[in-house]
Short mmCIF file of C-alpha atoms in Angstrom, two decimals:
data_model
loop_
_atom_site.label_atom_id
_atom_site.label_comp_id
_atom_site.label_asym_id
_atom_site.label_seq_id
_atom_site.Cartn_x
_atom_site.Cartn_y
_atom_site.Cartn_z
CA MET X 1346 2.76 75.17 -143.24
CA PRO X 1347 4.44 74.06 -146.57
CA ARG X 1348 7.80 75.22 -147.74
CA PRO X 1349 7.48 78.47 -149.66
CA ILE X 1350 8.54 76.96 -152.92
CA VAL X 1351 5.84 76.42 -155.29
CA ALA X 1352 5.47 75.82 -159.14
CA THR X 1353 2.44 77.71 -160.56
CA ILE X 1354 1.14 76.28 -163.73
CA HIS X 1355 -0.52 78.75 -166.23
CA ILE X 1356 -3.15 76.86 -168.15
CA GLU X 1357 -4.12 79.75 -170.19
CA SER X 1358 -0.40 80.04 -171.35
CA MET X 1359 -0.69 76.63 -172.81
CA GLN X 1360 -3.83 77.56 -174.71
CA HIS X 1361 -2.03 80.70 -175.84
CA ASN X 1362 0.97 78.74 -177.14
CA LEU X 1363 -1.24 76.13 -178.88
CA ALA X 1364 -2.99 78.81 -180.80
CA ARG X 1365 0.42 80.22 -181.79
CA ALA X 1366 1.45 76.73 -183.17
CA ARG X 1367 -1.86 76.54 -185.10
CA ALA X 1368 -1.13 80.21 -186.49
CA CYS X 1369 2.25 79.13 -187.80
CA ALA X 1370 0.83 76.09 -189.73
CA PRO X 1371 -2.56 77.06 -191.03
CA GLY X 1372 -4.68 74.01 -191.94
CA ALA X 1373 -2.50 71.45 -190.19
CA ARG X 1374 -3.62 69.26 -187.54
CA VAL X 1375 -1.93 69.40 -184.10
CA TRP X 1376 -0.48 66.61 -181.99
CA GLY X 1377 -0.12 68.45 -178.62
CA VAL X 1378 3.03 66.55 -177.08
CA LEU X 1379 2.75 65.92 -173.34
CA LYS X 1380 5.48 63.17 -172.82
CA ALA X 1381 7.59 63.26 -169.47
CA ASN X 1382 4.49 64.22 -167.47
CA GLY X 1383 3.63 67.08 -169.69
CA TYR X 1384 7.16 68.29 -169.64
CA GLY X 1385 6.86 68.52 -165.84
CA HIS X 1386 3.63 70.35 -165.77
CA GLY X 1387 1.47 67.35 -164.96
CA LEU X 1388 -0.36 65.07 -167.26
CA GLU X 1389 -3.94 66.12 -166.30
CA ARG X 1390 -3.04 69.77 -166.34
CA ALA X 1391 -1.31 69.54 -169.74
CA MET X 1392 -4.43 67.61 -171.07
CA ARG X 1393 -6.64 70.39 -170.01
CA GLY X 1394 -4.27 73.18 -171.32
CA LEU X 1395 -4.15 71.31 -174.66
CA ALA X 1396 -7.85 70.34 -174.86
CA ASP X 1397 -8.11 72.15 -178.33
CA ALA X 1398 -5.38 70.03 -179.96
CA ASP X 1399 -6.46 67.48 -182.48
CA GLY X 1400 -4.61 64.80 -180.74
CA LEU X 1401 -2.04 64.25 -177.75
CA ALA X 1402 1.29 62.46 -178.26
CA LEU X 1403 3.61 61.08 -175.72
CA ILE X 1404 5.98 58.23 -175.15
CA GLU X 1405 4.54 56.24 -172.10
CA PRO X 1406 1.98 53.50 -172.97
CA ASP X 1407 0.56 53.64 -169.35
CA ASN X 1408 0.07 57.36 -169.65
CA ALA X 1409 -1.54 56.87 -172.95
CA LEU X 1410 -4.13 54.66 -171.21
CA ARG X 1411 -4.28 57.18 -168.38
CA LEU X 1412 -5.52 59.82 -170.93
CA ARG X 1413 -8.36 57.70 -171.87
CA GLU X 1414 -9.32 57.21 -168.18
CA LEU X 1415 -9.20 60.86 -167.70
CA GLY X 1416 -11.78 61.17 -170.49
CA TRP X 1417 -9.63 62.07 -173.49
CA THR X 1418 -11.55 60.83 -176.63
CA LYS X 1419 -9.59 62.23 -179.52
CA PRO X 1420 -6.64 60.49 -181.03
CA ILE X 1421 -3.49 59.64 -178.96
CA LEU X 1422 -0.04 58.85 -180.51
CA LEU X 1423 2.83 56.86 -178.92
CA LEU X 1424 5.82 58.57 -180.35
CA GLU X 1425 8.15 55.62 -179.75
CA GLY X 1426 5.41 53.11 -180.70
CA PRO X 1427 4.76 49.82 -178.80
CA PHE X 1428 7.41 48.10 -176.74
CA ASP X 1429 5.82 44.57 -176.72
CA ALA X 1430 2.83 42.65 -177.86
CA ALA X 1431 0.80 43.75 -174.75
CA ASP X 1432 1.17 47.37 -176.05
CA VAL X 1433 -0.21 46.52 -179.48
CA ALA X 1434 -3.12 44.86 -177.95
CA MET X 1435 -3.71 47.93 -175.67
CA MET X 1436 -3.53 50.18 -178.74
CA ALA X 1437 -6.10 48.30 -180.54
CA ALA X 1438 -8.48 48.06 -177.59
CA HIS X 1439 -8.24 51.86 -176.88
CA GLY X 1440 -7.89 53.23 -180.22
CA ILE X 1441 -4.23 54.57 -179.65
CA ASN X 1442 -1.91 55.38 -182.65
CA GLY X 1443 1.68 54.43 -182.41
CA ALA X 1444 4.94 54.91 -184.34
CA VAL X 1445 6.63 52.12 -186.17
CA HIS X 1446 10.27 52.96 -186.37
CA GLY X 1447 12.25 49.60 -186.91
CA GLU X 1448 12.08 46.02 -187.99
CA GLU X 1449 11.25 44.66 -184.40
CA GLN X 1450 8.09 46.82 -184.20
CA LEU X 1451 7.12 46.04 -187.67
CA ALA X 1452 7.22 42.28 -186.78
CA LEU X 1453 5.13 43.04 -183.67
CA ILE X 1454 2.54 44.62 -185.73
CA GLU X 1455 2.67 41.74 -188.27
CA SER X 1456 2.34 39.08 -185.55
CA ALA X 1457 -0.41 40.81 -183.68
CA ARG X 1458 -3.47 38.64 -183.14
CA LEU X 1459 -6.30 40.98 -182.53
CA PRO X 1460 -10.01 40.46 -181.94
CA ALA X 1461 -12.14 40.79 -185.03
CA ALA X 1462 -13.90 43.70 -183.29
CA ALA X 1463 -10.72 45.60 -182.69
CA LYS X 1464 -10.34 48.99 -184.15
CA PRO X 1465 -7.71 49.13 -186.96
CA LEU X 1466 -4.30 50.27 -185.95
CA ASN X 1467 -3.61 53.79 -187.19
CA LEU X 1468 0.29 54.00 -187.39
CA HIS X 1469 3.16 56.61 -187.99
CA LEU X 1470 5.77 55.06 -190.07
CA LYS X 1471 9.12 56.88 -189.19
CA MET X 1472 11.89 57.47 -191.64
CA ASN X 1473 15.39 58.14 -190.56
CA THR X 1474 16.40 61.14 -192.55
CA GLY X 1475 19.79 61.79 -190.76
CA MET X 1476 18.83 61.96 -187.04
CA ASN X 1477 19.97 58.39 -186.73
CA ARG X 1478 18.02 57.51 -183.66
CA LEU X 1479 14.84 55.85 -184.93
CA GLY X 1480 13.24 55.06 -188.26
CA PHE X 1481 13.69 53.21 -191.49
CA LYS X 1482 16.35 54.43 -193.80
CA PRO X 1483 14.79 56.09 -197.00
CA GLU X 1484 15.71 53.23 -199.19
CA ARG X 1485 13.93 50.82 -197.11
CA PHE X 1486 10.87 52.83 -196.28
CA ALA X 1487 8.58 51.93 -199.20
CA ALA X 1488 9.18 48.15 -198.34
CA ALA X 1489 8.22 48.87 -194.62
CA HIS X 1490 5.07 50.68 -195.85
CA ALA X 1491 3.95 47.77 -198.06
CA ARG X 1492 4.33 45.31 -195.33
CA LEU X 1493 2.07 47.56 -193.09
CA ARG X 1494 -0.32 48.20 -195.87
CA ALA X 1495 -0.77 44.40 -196.60
CA LEU X 1496 -1.98 43.86 -192.88
CA PRO X 1497 -5.90 43.89 -192.43
CA HIS X 1498 -5.59 45.26 -188.87
CA VAL X 1499 -3.73 48.31 -189.95
CA GLY X 1500 -5.72 51.54 -190.76
CA GLU X 1501 -4.31 54.87 -191.83
CA ILE X 1502 -0.53 55.10 -192.30
CA THR X 1503 1.02 58.59 -191.59
CA LEU X 1504 4.47 59.10 -193.02
CA MET X 1505 6.76 60.77 -190.28
CA THR X 1506 10.35 61.95 -189.77
CA HIS X 1507 11.87 64.19 -187.17
CA PHE X 1508 14.27 67.14 -187.85
CA ALA X 1509 17.72 67.08 -186.18
CA ASN X 1510 18.48 70.77 -186.73
CA ALA X 1511 15.20 72.70 -187.48
CA ASP X 1512 16.31 75.53 -185.42
CA GLU X 1513 19.22 75.99 -187.73
CA THR X 1514 17.97 75.55 -191.22
CA ALA X 1515 21.35 76.02 -193.00
CA HIS X 1516 23.20 73.67 -190.59
CA PRO X 1517 26.57 72.88 -192.15
CA ARG X 1518 26.33 69.02 -191.45
CA LEU X 1519 22.61 68.38 -191.89
CA PRO X 1520 20.44 71.20 -192.92
CA ILE X 1521 16.54 70.84 -192.88
CA GLY X 1522 16.42 71.00 -196.74
CA GLU X 1523 18.60 67.88 -196.95
CA GLN X 1524 16.34 65.99 -194.52
CA VAL X 1525 13.26 67.06 -196.58
CA ARG X 1526 14.98 65.84 -199.77
CA ARG X 1527 15.63 62.49 -198.20
CA PHE X 1528 12.15 62.25 -196.87
CA ASN X 1529 10.65 63.17 -200.38
CA ALA X 1530 12.86 60.59 -202.02
CA GLY X 1531 12.05 57.76 -199.64
CA ALA X 1532 8.25 58.56 -199.39
CA ALA X 1533 7.84 59.26 -203.17
CA GLY X 1534 4.41 57.82 -204.40
CA LEU X 1535 3.26 56.63 -201.03
CA PRO X 1536 -0.14 57.60 -199.79
CA GLY X 1537 -0.89 59.24 -196.39
CA PRO X 1538 -0.71 62.30 -194.39
CA LEU X 1539 2.68 63.66 -193.51
CA SER X 1540 4.12 64.55 -190.10
CA LEU X 1541 7.19 66.44 -190.11
CA ALA X 1542 7.36 69.41 -187.94
CA ASN X 1543 8.26 69.62 -184.28
CA SER X 1544 8.42 73.06 -182.42
CA ALA X 1545 11.46 74.15 -184.14
CA GLY X 1546 10.07 73.02 -187.45
CA ILE X 1547 6.98 74.84 -187.03
CA PHE X 1548 8.62 78.12 -186.54
CA HIS X 1549 11.42 77.72 -189.04
CA MET X 1550 9.93 75.58 -191.86
CA PRO X 1551 8.41 78.55 -193.73
CA GLY X 1552 11.85 80.14 -194.01
CA ALA X 1553 13.43 76.88 -194.97
CA ALA X 1554 10.76 76.54 -197.76
CA ARG X 1555 11.52 79.92 -199.19
CA THR X 1556 15.19 78.87 -199.18
CA LEU X 1557 14.37 75.75 -201.11
CA GLY X 1558 11.93 77.51 -203.30
CA ALA X 1559 9.36 74.89 -202.46
CA GLU X 1560 6.50 74.46 -200.00
CA LEU X 1561 7.22 72.06 -197.14
CA VAL X 1562 4.02 70.34 -196.26
CA SER X 1563 3.14 68.82 -192.87
CA ASP X 1564 -0.33 67.59 -192.47
CA TRP X 1565 0.27 66.96 -188.89
CA ILE X 1566 2.58 69.08 -186.53
CA ARG X 1567 3.95 67.88 -183.22
CA PRO X 1568 4.55 70.97 -181.05
CA GLY X 1569 6.24 70.05 -177.76
CA ILE X 1570 8.53 72.52 -175.76
CA MET X 1571 6.82 75.73 -177.45
CA LEU X 1572 3.43 74.64 -175.75
CA TYR X 1573 5.14 75.08 -172.45
CA GLY X 1574 6.54 78.42 -173.18
CA GLY X 1575 10.00 77.25 -173.91
CA SER X 1576 12.11 78.26 -176.93
CA PRO X 1577 12.88 75.46 -179.49
CA GLY X 1578 16.03 77.57 -180.52
CA GLY X 1579 16.94 80.35 -182.81
CA LYS X 1580 15.08 83.17 -180.88
CA SER X 1581 13.86 83.70 -177.37
CA ALA X 1582 10.50 82.38 -176.51
CA GLU X 1583 9.13 85.95 -176.28
CA GLU X 1584 10.34 86.70 -179.79
CA PHE X 1585 8.28 83.62 -180.82
CA GLY X 1586 5.30 85.01 -179.09
CA LEU X 1587 5.14 82.27 -176.38
CA LEU X 1588 4.12 82.67 -172.64
CA PRO X 1589 5.68 80.69 -169.73
CA ALA X 1590 3.47 77.89 -168.56
CA MET X 1591 5.30 77.25 -165.46
CA THR X 1592 6.60 79.73 -162.84
CA LEU X 1593 8.80 78.41 -160.13
CA SER X 1594 8.89 80.63 -157.25
CA SER X 1595 9.95 80.60 -153.49
CA GLU X 1596 10.84 83.20 -150.78
CA LEU X 1597 13.86 84.41 -148.94
CA ILE X 1598 14.21 82.52 -145.65
CA SER X 1599 17.23 84.33 -144.32
CA VAL X 1600 19.35 87.38 -144.98
CA GLN X 1601 22.95 87.52 -144.05
CA ASP X 1602 25.27 90.63 -143.79
CA ILE X 1603 28.82 89.59 -144.68
CA LEU X 1604 32.12 91.54 -144.94
CA ALA X 1605 34.89 91.71 -147.39
CA GLY X 1606 36.74 88.25 -147.61
CA ASP X 1607 33.64 86.35 -146.26
CA CYS X 1608 32.66 83.25 -148.21
CA VAL X 1609 29.36 81.73 -148.98
CA GLY X 1610 28.15 78.24 -149.35
CA TYR X 1611 29.78 74.71 -149.74
CA GLY X 1612 33.36 74.92 -150.95
CA SER X 1613 33.46 78.63 -150.21
CA ARG X 1614 33.38 79.37 -153.97
CA PHE X 1615 32.04 82.94 -153.48
CA GLN X 1616 34.20 85.44 -151.74
CA ALA X 1617 32.80 88.99 -151.07
CA ASP X 1618 34.93 91.92 -152.35
CA GLY X 1619 33.28 94.07 -149.67
CA PRO X 1620 30.31 94.31 -147.44
CA MET X 1621 27.13 92.99 -149.00
CA ARG X 1622 23.83 91.21 -148.19
CA ILE X 1623 23.19 87.64 -149.03
CA GLY X 1624 19.59 86.23 -149.46
CA VAL X 1625 18.90 82.56 -148.84
CA VAL X 1626 16.21 81.12 -150.97
CA ALA X 1627 14.19 77.96 -150.24
CA CYS X 1628 15.08 76.11 -153.30
CA GLY X 1629 17.78 73.50 -154.15
CA TYR X 1630 18.82 70.73 -156.32
CA ALA X 1631 16.37 68.46 -154.59
CA ASP X 1632 13.57 70.66 -155.90
CA GLY X 1633 14.84 70.46 -159.38
CA TYR X 1634 17.03 73.60 -159.64
CA PRO X 1635 20.31 72.73 -161.50
CA ARG X 1636 23.18 72.07 -158.99
CA HIS X 1637 25.58 73.11 -161.64
CA ALA X 1638 24.11 76.62 -162.04
CA PRO X 1639 26.96 78.92 -161.88
CA GLN X 1640 27.60 82.17 -160.07
CA GLY X 1641 25.76 84.75 -161.94
CA THR X 1642 22.67 82.61 -163.05
CA PRO X 1643 19.76 85.22 -163.09
CA VAL X 1644 17.17 85.27 -160.59
CA LEU X 1645 14.27 87.79 -159.51
CA VAL X 1646 13.88 89.06 -156.01
CA ASP X 1647 10.83 91.34 -155.36
CA GLY X 1648 10.73 91.69 -159.09
CA VAL X 1649 14.26 92.89 -159.44
CA ARG X 1650 17.00 90.87 -161.42
CA THR X 1651 19.83 89.70 -159.50
CA ARG X 1652 22.05 86.75 -159.46
CA VAL X 1653 22.92 83.45 -157.80
CA VAL X 1654 26.21 83.33 -155.78
CA GLY X 1655 27.82 80.35 -154.17
CA ARG X 1656 27.14 76.79 -154.85
CA VAL X 1657 23.63 75.62 -155.11
CA SER X 1658 22.73 73.14 -152.29
CA MET X 1659 20.07 70.40 -151.74
CA ASP X 1660 17.49 72.67 -150.24
CA MET X 1661 18.84 76.23 -150.48
CA LEU X 1662 20.64 78.69 -152.84
CA THR X 1663 22.08 81.89 -152.12
CA VAL X 1664 21.60 85.31 -154.12
CA ASP X 1665 23.22 88.71 -154.06
CA LEU X 1666 20.92 91.45 -152.47
CA SER X 1667 23.24 94.29 -153.57
CA GLY X 1668 20.95 97.08 -154.78
CA LEU X 1669 17.75 95.40 -153.06
CA PRO X 1670 17.74 97.07 -149.58
CA GLN X 1671 13.97 96.27 -149.39
CA ALA X 1672 14.65 92.69 -149.56
CA ARG X 1673 13.81 90.78 -146.40
CA VAL X 1674 12.78 87.40 -145.02
CA GLY X 1675 9.55 86.63 -146.93
CA SER X 1676 10.60 88.50 -150.09
CA LYS X 1677 9.25 86.67 -153.31
CA VAL X 1678 11.74 85.06 -155.48
CA VAL X 1679 11.21 83.87 -159.03
CA LEU X 1680 13.57 81.21 -160.16
CA TRP X 1681 11.96 80.86 -163.75
CA GLY X 1682 8.90 81.60 -165.49
CA ARG X 1683 6.90 84.88 -165.51
CA GLY X 1684 9.57 87.70 -165.43
CA MET X 1685 12.47 85.25 -165.69
CA PRO X 1686 12.61 83.22 -168.94
CA ILE X 1687 13.55 79.69 -168.26
CA ASP X 1688 15.80 79.52 -171.21
CA GLU X 1689 17.94 82.24 -169.65
CA VAL X 1690 18.28 80.27 -166.54
CA ALA X 1691 18.95 77.12 -168.51
CA THR X 1692 21.60 78.88 -170.78
CA ALA X 1693 23.36 80.05 -167.64
CA ALA X 1694 23.52 76.64 -166.32
CA GLY X 1695 24.73 75.10 -169.55
CA THR X 1696 21.51 73.17 -170.28
CA ILE X 1697 18.11 73.68 -172.01
CA GLY X 1698 14.79 74.79 -170.69
CA TYR X 1699 13.31 71.34 -171.32
CA GLU X 1700 15.49 69.70 -168.70
CA LEU X 1701 14.56 72.27 -166.15
CA MET X 1702 10.91 71.71 -166.66
CA CYS X 1703 11.10 67.91 -166.49
CA ALA X 1704 13.27 67.86 -163.51
CA LEU X 1705 10.88 69.53 -161.27
CA ALA X 1706 10.91 67.51 -158.27
CA PRO X 1707 7.78 65.67 -156.75
CA ARG X 1708 8.27 67.38 -153.35
CA VAL X 1709 7.59 70.83 -154.96
CA ARG X 1710 3.97 71.91 -154.41
CA VAL X 1711 2.11 72.56 -157.76
CA VAL X 1712 -0.73 74.94 -158.05
CA GLU X 1713 -2.65 76.47 -160.82
CA ALA X 1714 -2.85 80.07 -161.59
#
C-alpha cells in the first residue's frame, strides 16, 4: 500500500478559475500560464484544465514541445523566449511564440537562418517598466521593435510588460500607474496587441484605471497563480472567487498521549503545558511541506482546524489534537487545499502559495478528483 499522503488535483477548479479570469477582462484573450510543471499540478493535467484558454504560456522550451506532442494546437508562448539558436529553430518549426527581452535574444532572432517554409515567428517584445529583471528600457523599445519589424521571418509583435506591484496599485515606490505611464511612453505609435496583466493585474487593473481616470487595455492577459486557486495578493483567494486546484491530504499514523513538560520532535522545541494528545501526520519536508513552518501553522484533522506543533521532519509532522477526542490513527488530515487555504499555510510559514504548489515532491502520489 502507498503512504497515505496524496495530492488531489481538481480539474474543474482550474476551469472555474479560468472563467473568473475571463470575466475580469471581457474581450481579452487569455494565456493560461503553466510554467513549473503547471505550478506543481502536472503539465498534462494543467493543459486539460486550461483547455479553454486561447494559448498556453510557460518557461521551458522542452515543455513547449511536449505540449505540441500532447496535442495542443493553439498558441504557445515562451515567457523567457529562446535561450539559444536551437530554440529559435524549434519555435519556427512548431509555431511557438517567444518573448524577446534583451539584445542577445534580438541578435538570435536577427541571425536566425530558417527554412523558407517555416512559419513566421510571432514574438512578444518586452519592455522593462521598473521591474528591472527583463526587457528593453522604454527609450530603447521602439528601436528594438523596428529591428524586429524589419525581419522577413517575424510575424506579429505583441507589446508586453510585467507589473511589479499590481496587488498594491498605490505602491509608494512603483505604483502600477507609473509602470503604465512608462509603457505608454515607450510604446507610443507602435502597432500590435498589448499584453500587460498577470493574475494580480487582472484583478487590480480596473481599480487602477479608475484611479488614473483612464482605461488600461490588455489585449492578452496572463493569469498564473489564480488559475490554481492561489491569491495574487490583496485579498484571499476565496474573496476573489477562486477555488483551490490542489488538495494535499494525508492521515494520522500515530497518536501520542503526553504529559506536562514532555517535548515533541527534533530540538524539543514544543513543550506541553499539561496533558495533551499529539497526532503524527505522514507528511514532511521531503513531500514538499515547508520545514520552516512554525508552531501554530494551521491544519485540518477530521475537518476541524488545529495547529502544527514541534519541528517538521523529513517524513512526518506533529499536530495538536486538543479538542479532537475523535481523532485516531487513520483520521484524515488536510495540509492545504479544500477547507484549508494554501495561502494561510504559506503566510504562517513566511512564504507564498506559489512556492508550496511548486515544491510538491515527486514521491507524493497525485490523483484527479
